[in-house]
Coordinates of C-alpha atoms in Angstrom, one line a residue:
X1 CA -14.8 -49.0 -57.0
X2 CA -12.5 -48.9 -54.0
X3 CA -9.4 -47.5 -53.4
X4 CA -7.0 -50.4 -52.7
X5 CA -4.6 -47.7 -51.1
X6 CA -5.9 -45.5 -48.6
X7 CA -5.1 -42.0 -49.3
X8 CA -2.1 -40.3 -47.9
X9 CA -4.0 -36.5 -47.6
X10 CA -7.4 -35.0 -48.9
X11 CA -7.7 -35.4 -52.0
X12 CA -7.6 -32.3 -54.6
X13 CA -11.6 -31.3 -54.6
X14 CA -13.2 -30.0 -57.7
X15 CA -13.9 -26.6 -56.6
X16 CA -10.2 -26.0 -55.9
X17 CA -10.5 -25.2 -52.5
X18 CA -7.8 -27.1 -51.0
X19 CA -5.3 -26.7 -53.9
X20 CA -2.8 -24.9 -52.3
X21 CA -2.2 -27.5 -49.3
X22 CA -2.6 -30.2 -51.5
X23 CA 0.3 -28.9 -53.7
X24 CA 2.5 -28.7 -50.9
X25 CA 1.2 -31.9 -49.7
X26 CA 1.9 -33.5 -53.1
X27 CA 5.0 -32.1 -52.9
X28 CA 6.5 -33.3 -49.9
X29 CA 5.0 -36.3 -50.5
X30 CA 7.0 -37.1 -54.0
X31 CA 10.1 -35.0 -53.0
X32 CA 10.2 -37.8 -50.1
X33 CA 9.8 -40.6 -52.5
X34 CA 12.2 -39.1 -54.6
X35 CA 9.9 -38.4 -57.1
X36 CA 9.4 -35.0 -57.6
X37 CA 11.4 -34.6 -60.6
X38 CA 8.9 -36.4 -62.2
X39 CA 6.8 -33.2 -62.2
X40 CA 9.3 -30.9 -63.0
X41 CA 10.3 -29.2 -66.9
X42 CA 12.3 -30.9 -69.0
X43 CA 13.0 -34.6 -66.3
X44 CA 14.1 -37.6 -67.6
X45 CA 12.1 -39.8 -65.5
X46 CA 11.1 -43.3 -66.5
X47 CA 8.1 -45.0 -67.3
X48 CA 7.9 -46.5 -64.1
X49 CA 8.6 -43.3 -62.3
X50 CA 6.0 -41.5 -64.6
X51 CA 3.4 -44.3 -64.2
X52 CA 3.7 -44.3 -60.4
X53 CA 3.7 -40.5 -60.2
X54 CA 0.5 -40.9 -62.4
X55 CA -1.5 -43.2 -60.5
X56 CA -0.3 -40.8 -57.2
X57 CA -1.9 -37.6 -58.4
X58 CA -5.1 -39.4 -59.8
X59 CA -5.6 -41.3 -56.4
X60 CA -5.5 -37.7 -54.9
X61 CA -7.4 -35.4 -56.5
X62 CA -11.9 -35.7 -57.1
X63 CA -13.5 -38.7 -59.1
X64 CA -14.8 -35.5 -61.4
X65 CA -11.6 -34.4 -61.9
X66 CA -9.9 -37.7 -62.9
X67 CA -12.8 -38.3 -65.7
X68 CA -12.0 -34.3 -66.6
X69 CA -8.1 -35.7 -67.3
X70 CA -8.7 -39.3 -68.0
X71 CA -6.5 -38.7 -71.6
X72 CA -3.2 -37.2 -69.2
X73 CA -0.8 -40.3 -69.5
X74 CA 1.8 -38.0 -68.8
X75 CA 2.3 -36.5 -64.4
X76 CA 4.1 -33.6 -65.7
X77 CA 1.0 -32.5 -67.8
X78 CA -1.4 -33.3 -65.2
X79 CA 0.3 -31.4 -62.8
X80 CA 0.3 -28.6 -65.4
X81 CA -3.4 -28.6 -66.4
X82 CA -4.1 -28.6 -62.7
X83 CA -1.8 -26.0 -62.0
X84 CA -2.9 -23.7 -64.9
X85 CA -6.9 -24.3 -63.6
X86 CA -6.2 -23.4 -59.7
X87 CA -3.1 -21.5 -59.4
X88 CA -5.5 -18.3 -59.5
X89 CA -6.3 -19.1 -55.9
X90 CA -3.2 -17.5 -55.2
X91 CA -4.1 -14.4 -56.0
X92 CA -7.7 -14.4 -54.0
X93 CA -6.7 -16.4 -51.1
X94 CA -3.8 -14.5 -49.9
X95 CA -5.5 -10.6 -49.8
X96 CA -8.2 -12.0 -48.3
X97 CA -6.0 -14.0 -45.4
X98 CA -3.8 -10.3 -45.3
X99 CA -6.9 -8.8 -44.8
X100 CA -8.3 -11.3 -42.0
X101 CA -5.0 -11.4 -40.3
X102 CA -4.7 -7.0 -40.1
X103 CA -7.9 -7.1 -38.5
X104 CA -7.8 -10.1 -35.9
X105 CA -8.0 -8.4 -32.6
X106 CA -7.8 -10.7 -29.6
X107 CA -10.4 -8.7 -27.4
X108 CA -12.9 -9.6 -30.4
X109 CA -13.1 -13.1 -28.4
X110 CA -14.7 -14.4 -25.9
X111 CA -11.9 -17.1 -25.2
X112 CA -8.4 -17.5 -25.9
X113 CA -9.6 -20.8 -27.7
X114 CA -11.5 -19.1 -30.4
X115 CA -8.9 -16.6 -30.9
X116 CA -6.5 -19.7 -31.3
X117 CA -8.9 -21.2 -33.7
X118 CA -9.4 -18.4 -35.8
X119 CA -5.8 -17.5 -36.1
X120 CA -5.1 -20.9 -37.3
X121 CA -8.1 -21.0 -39.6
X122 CA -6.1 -17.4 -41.0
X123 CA -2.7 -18.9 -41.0
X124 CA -3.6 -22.4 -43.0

């Protein structure tokens, strides 16, 4: 099946490596829509906020993922489940991007391009 709407980021994959910036992406996203409430403790959104907010998060995240979750009729317990499966990440992405970033040296590169692409690689 095709998606009718064309995605607004990359969607959450399965392994979780993107979760991080598609939580902030998500984020944005709905706080611009003003939607983000809908994912928050204890909101009284409506149905139509919930549903939209819904269909949102399962447009963005892996066809594997949205089978894995295809009972969630609720955002705030989709964002919940996701957030209890990934939100390790934290804690193995950041020492390893501390780590990276105390030992990037800039005469380790051969151009300044390389070093540029490597920071940023360090920094995202």
């Amino acid at each position: 099946m095709t998606n009718i709407e064309k995605q607004k980021f990359i969607a959450l994959d399965i392994s979780g490596k993107n979760y991080l910036s598609w939580v902030l992406d998500v984020k944005l996203h709905l706080s611009a829509k003003k939607l983000r409430h809908t994912i928050d403790e204890d909101n009284a959104a409506s149905n139509e906020e919930r549903t939209t907010v819904l269909i949102f998060l399962r447009h963005h995240i892996d066809d594997a993922l949205k089978y894995e979750y295809l009972t969630v009729k609720n955002p705030l317990e989709l964002w919940q489940n996701l957030n209890d499966r990934f939100e390790h990440l934290k804690t193995v992405v950041l020492p390893k991007a501390l780590n990276d970033w105390s030992q990037l040296q800039f005469q380790d590169f051969k151009t300044v391009s390389e070093y540029n692409s490597t920071l940023f690689k360090i920094v995202s």
